[in-house]
PDB file of C-alpha atoms in Angstrom:
ATOM      1  CA  UNK F   1      81.681 126.082  87.462  1.00  0.00           C
ATOM      2  CA  UNK F   2      78.109 125.131  87.532  1.00  0.00           C
ATOM      3  CA  UNK F   3      76.739 121.794  88.957  1.00  0.00           C
ATOM      4  CA  UNK F   4      74.828 119.367  86.903  1.00  0.00           C
ATOM      5  CA  UNK F   5      73.194 115.755  87.263  1.00  0.00           C
ATOM      6  CA  UNK F   6      74.125 113.319  84.557  1.00  0.00           C
ATOM      7  CA  UNK F   7      71.265 110.497  83.905  1.00  0.00           C
ATOM      8  CA  UNK F   8      72.520 107.231  83.260  1.00  0.00           C
ATOM      9  CA  UNK F   9      69.314 105.552  83.928  1.00  0.00           C
ATOM     10  CA  UNK F  10      65.770 106.531  85.310  1.00  0.00           C
ATOM     11  CA  UNK F  11      66.832 106.564  88.967  1.00  0.00           C
ATOM     12  CA  UNK F  12      70.574 106.772  88.435  1.00  0.00           C
ATOM     13  CA  UNK F  13      71.744 110.614  88.663  1.00  0.00           C
ATOM     14  CA  UNK F  14      75.397 111.391  89.079  1.00  0.00           C
ATOM     15  CA  UNK F  15      76.634 114.988  90.247  1.00  0.00           C
ATOM     16  CA  UNK F  16      79.309 116.623  88.059  1.00  0.00           C
ATOM     17  CA  UNK F  17      80.683 120.177  87.450  1.00  0.00           C
ATOM     18  CA  UNK F  18      81.205 121.503  84.162  1.00  0.00           C
ATOM     19  CA  UNK F  19      82.572 125.193  83.216  1.00  0.00           C
ATOM     20  CA  UNK F  20      80.757 124.878  80.019  1.00  0.00           C
ATOM     21  CA  UNK F  21      77.247 123.761  79.169  1.00  0.00           C
ATOM     22  CA  UNK F  22      77.163 119.857  78.477  1.00  0.00           C
ATOM     23  CA  UNK F  23      76.204 118.856  75.134  1.00  0.00           C
ATOM     24  CA  UNK F  24      75.675 115.328  73.592  1.00  0.00           C
ATOM     25  CA  UNK F  25      79.136 115.895  71.911  1.00  0.00           C
ATOM     26  CA  UNK F  26      80.812 116.214  75.313  1.00  0.00           C
ATOM     27  CA  UNK F  27      78.666 114.053  77.642  1.00  0.00           C
ATOM     28  CA  UNK F  28      76.886 112.161  75.618  1.00  0.00           C
ATOM     29  CA  UNK F  29      79.079 108.836  75.918  1.00  0.00           C
ATOM     30  CA  UNK F  30      78.766 109.111  79.892  1.00  0.00           C
ATOM     31  CA  UNK F  31      74.764 109.873  80.302  1.00  0.00           C
ATOM     32  CA  UNK F  32      71.536 109.781  78.649  1.00  0.00           C
ATOM     33  CA  UNK F  33      70.438 113.172  79.387  1.00  0.00           C
ATOM     34  CA  UNK F  34      71.961 116.121  81.688  1.00  0.00           C
ATOM     35  CA  UNK F  35      69.683 118.293  84.318  1.00  0.00           C
ATOM     36  CA  UNK F  36      70.896 121.534  85.333  1.00  0.00           C
ATOM     37  CA  UNK F  37      72.748 124.110  85.849  1.00  0.00           C
ATOM     38  CA  UNK F  38      72.511 124.178  89.535  1.00  0.00           C
ATOM     39  CA  UNK F  39      73.948 126.756  91.913  1.00  0.00           C
ATOM     40  CA  UNK F  40      75.114 124.485  94.178  1.00  0.00           C
ATOM     41  CA  UNK F  41      75.919 120.841  95.074  1.00  0.00           C
ATOM     42  CA  UNK F  42      73.119 121.221  97.925  1.00  0.00           C
ATOM     43  CA  UNK F  43      70.589 122.147  95.282  1.00  0.00           C
ATOM     44  CA  UNK F  44      71.462 119.438  92.853  1.00  0.00           C
ATOM     45  CA  UNK F  45      71.350 116.592  95.882  1.00  0.00           C
ATOM     46  CA  UNK F  46      67.775 118.133  96.839  1.00  0.00           C
ATOM     47  CA  UNK F  47      66.511 117.885  93.476  1.00  0.00           C
ATOM     48  CA  UNK F  48      67.866 114.721  93.030  1.00  0.00           C
ATOM     49  CA  UNK F  49      66.267 113.067  96.264  1.00  0.00           C
ATOM     50  CA  UNK F  50      63.182 115.063  96.585  1.00  0.00           C
ATOM     51  CA  UNK F  51      62.438 117.864  93.962  1.00  0.00           C
ATOM     52  CA  UNK F  52      62.101 115.603  90.893  1.00  0.00           C
ATOM     53  CA  UNK F  53      58.058 115.767  91.232  1.00  0.00           C
ATOM     54  CA  UNK F  54      57.957 118.824  93.156  1.00  0.00           C
ATOM     55  CA  UNK F  55      55.533 121.502  91.342  1.00  0.00           C
ATOM     56  CA  UNK F  56      56.888 124.508  93.128  1.00  0.00           C
ATOM     57  CA  UNK F  57      60.402 123.700  91.006  1.00  0.00           C
ATOM     58  CA  UNK F  58      60.618 126.307  88.215  1.00  0.00           C
ATOM     59  CA  UNK F  59      64.346 127.866  88.084  1.00  0.00           C
ATOM     60  CA  UNK F  60      67.504 127.256  89.833  1.00  0.00           C
ATOM     61  CA  UNK F  61      66.967 130.106  92.455  1.00  0.00           C
ATOM     62  CA  UNK F  62      63.679 128.263  93.585  1.00  0.00           C
ATOM     63  CA  UNK F  63      65.414 125.033  93.952  1.00  0.00           C
ATOM     64  CA  UNK F  64      68.271 126.465  96.052  1.00  0.00           C
ATOM     65  CA  UNK F  65      65.674 128.008  98.295  1.00  0.00           C
ATOM     66  CA  UNK F  66      63.650 124.913  98.602  1.00  0.00           C
ATOM     67  CA  UNK F  67      67.092 122.991  99.346  1.00  0.00           C
ATOM     68  CA  UNK F  68      68.390 125.514 102.031  1.00  0.00           C
ATOM     69  CA  UNK F  69      64.754 125.507 103.850  1.00  0.00           C
ATOM     70  CA  UNK F  70      64.521 121.941 103.856  1.00  0.00           C
ATOM     71  CA  UNK F  71      65.269 120.429 107.235  1.00  0.00           C
ATOM     72  CA  UNK F  72      66.244 116.945 105.525  1.00  0.00           C
ATOM     73  CA  UNK F  73      69.128 118.883 104.234  1.00  0.00           C
ATOM     74  CA  UNK F  74      70.481 120.189 107.575  1.00  0.00           C
ATOM     75  CA  UNK F  75      73.186 117.397 107.653  1.00  0.00           C
ATOM     76  CA  UNK F  76      74.316 118.374 103.878  1.00  0.00           C
ATOM     77  CA  UNK F  77      74.406 122.425 104.723  1.00  0.00           C
ATOM     78  CA  UNK F  78      76.671 121.724 107.440  1.00  0.00           C
ATOM     79  CA  UNK F  79      79.140 119.541 105.577  1.00  0.00           C
ATOM     80  CA  UNK F  80      79.023 122.047 102.907  1.00  0.00           C
ATOM     81  CA  UNK F  81      80.577 125.040 105.125  1.00  0.00           C
ATOM     82  CA  UNK F  82      83.253 122.447 106.260  1.00  0.00           C
ATOM     83  CA  UNK F  83      86.885 122.337 104.737  1.00  0.00           C
ATOM     84  CA  UNK F  84      87.700 119.226 102.969  1.00  0.00           C
ATOM     85  CA  UNK F  85      90.135 118.194 106.000  1.00  0.00           C
ATOM     86  CA  UNK F  86      87.307 119.002 108.723  1.00  0.00           C
ATOM     87  CA  UNK F  87      84.719 116.896 106.558  1.00  0.00           C
ATOM     88  CA  UNK F  88      87.197 114.194 106.368  1.00  0.00           C
ATOM     89  CA  UNK F  89      87.633 114.267 109.988  1.00  0.00           C
ATOM     90  CA  UNK F  90      83.705 114.152 110.453  1.00  0.00           C
ATOM     91  CA  UNK F  91      83.106 111.550 108.453  1.00  0.00           C
ATOM     92  CA  UNK F  92      85.883 109.358 109.991  1.00  0.00           C
ATOM     93  CA  UNK F  93      84.538 110.073 113.499  1.00  0.00           C
ATOM     94  CA  UNK F  94      81.118 109.425 112.302  1.00  0.00           C
ATOM     95  CA  UNK F  95      82.036 106.000 110.799  1.00  0.00           C
ATOM     96  CA  UNK F  96      84.205 105.082 113.892  1.00  0.00           C
ATOM     97  CA  UNK F  97      81.050 105.994 116.241  1.00  0.00           C
ATOM     98  CA  UNK F  98      78.721 103.644 114.032  1.00  0.00           C
ATOM     99  CA  UNK F  99      81.241 100.641 114.709  1.00  0.00           C
ATOM    100  CA  UNK F 100      81.755 101.522 118.279  1.00  0.00           C
ATOM    101  CA  UNK F 101      78.138 101.760 119.254  1.00  0.00           C
ATOM    102  CA  UNK F 102      76.560  99.291 117.249  1.00  0.00           C
ATOM    103  CA  UNK F 103      74.834  96.465 118.772  1.00  0.00           C
ATOM    104  CA  UNK F 104      76.023  93.129 118.783  1.00  0.00           C
ATOM    105  CA  UNK F 105      75.083  91.153 115.627  1.00  0.00           C
ATOM    106  CA  UNK F 106      72.325  88.857 116.061  1.00  0.00           C
ATOM    107  CA  UNK F 107      73.260  85.160 116.047  1.00  0.00           C
ATOM    108  CA  UNK F 108      72.935  83.210 113.101  1.00  0.00           C
ATOM    109  CA  UNK F 109      70.306  80.587 113.250  1.00  0.00           C
ATOM    110  CA  UNK F 110      70.410  77.316 111.445  1.00  0.00           C
ATOM    111  CA  UNK F 111      67.328  76.511 109.624  1.00  0.00           C
ATOM    112  CA  UNK F 112      66.672  72.761 109.553  1.00  0.00           C
ATOM    113  CA  UNK F 113      64.261  71.664 106.596  1.00  0.00           C
ATOM    114  CA  UNK F 114      62.573  68.242 107.123  1.00  0.00           C
ATOM    115  CA  UNK F 115      60.386  66.558 104.707  1.00  0.00           C
ATOM    116  CA  UNK F 116      57.848  64.353 106.460  1.00  0.00           C
ATOM    117  CA  UNK F 117      55.845  61.650 104.688  1.00  0.00           C
ATOM    118  CA  UNK F 118      52.445  61.245 105.013  1.00  0.00           C
ATOM    119  CA  UNK F 119      52.637  58.572 107.591  1.00  0.00           C
ATOM    120  CA  UNK F 120      54.920  60.679 109.653  1.00  0.00           C
ATOM    121  CA  UNK F 121      52.575  63.583 109.719  1.00  0.00           C
ATOM    122  CA  UNK F 122      49.579  61.139 110.323  1.00  0.00           C
ATOM    123  CA  UNK F 123      51.505  59.560 113.118  1.00  0.00           C
ATOM    124  CA  UNK F 124      52.363  63.164 115.069  1.00  0.00           C
ATOM    125  CA  UNK F 125      48.378  63.858 114.992  1.00  0.00           C
ATOM    126  CA  UNK F 126      47.511  60.606 116.600  1.00  0.00           C
TER     127      UNK F 126
END
């Protein structure tokens, strides 16, 4: 099954898989247009984030190569090789780490708005 990006608005791309080429009849109610096919979810993700305006992009093979060579995609490459169970555990651990090591929240400051009359402002200047 190939990977596609369905467009709902200018900046809203949704990754999906389809065994057949999406058409207006099959996917037109969900998306205004469809981009693809991509060889992997990694390539589709890279294209959605970084490749839309990249002049080096001409084919699915090039997108795949650029995605795998991009250092910003290292985490996604590692996650792609994990099983669903391993990925679930890793994401849970990451969430727990971010909760455990997050700094104390900033204290809530109260802002008091005070409207002064011109007489009060002049009195402060004297």
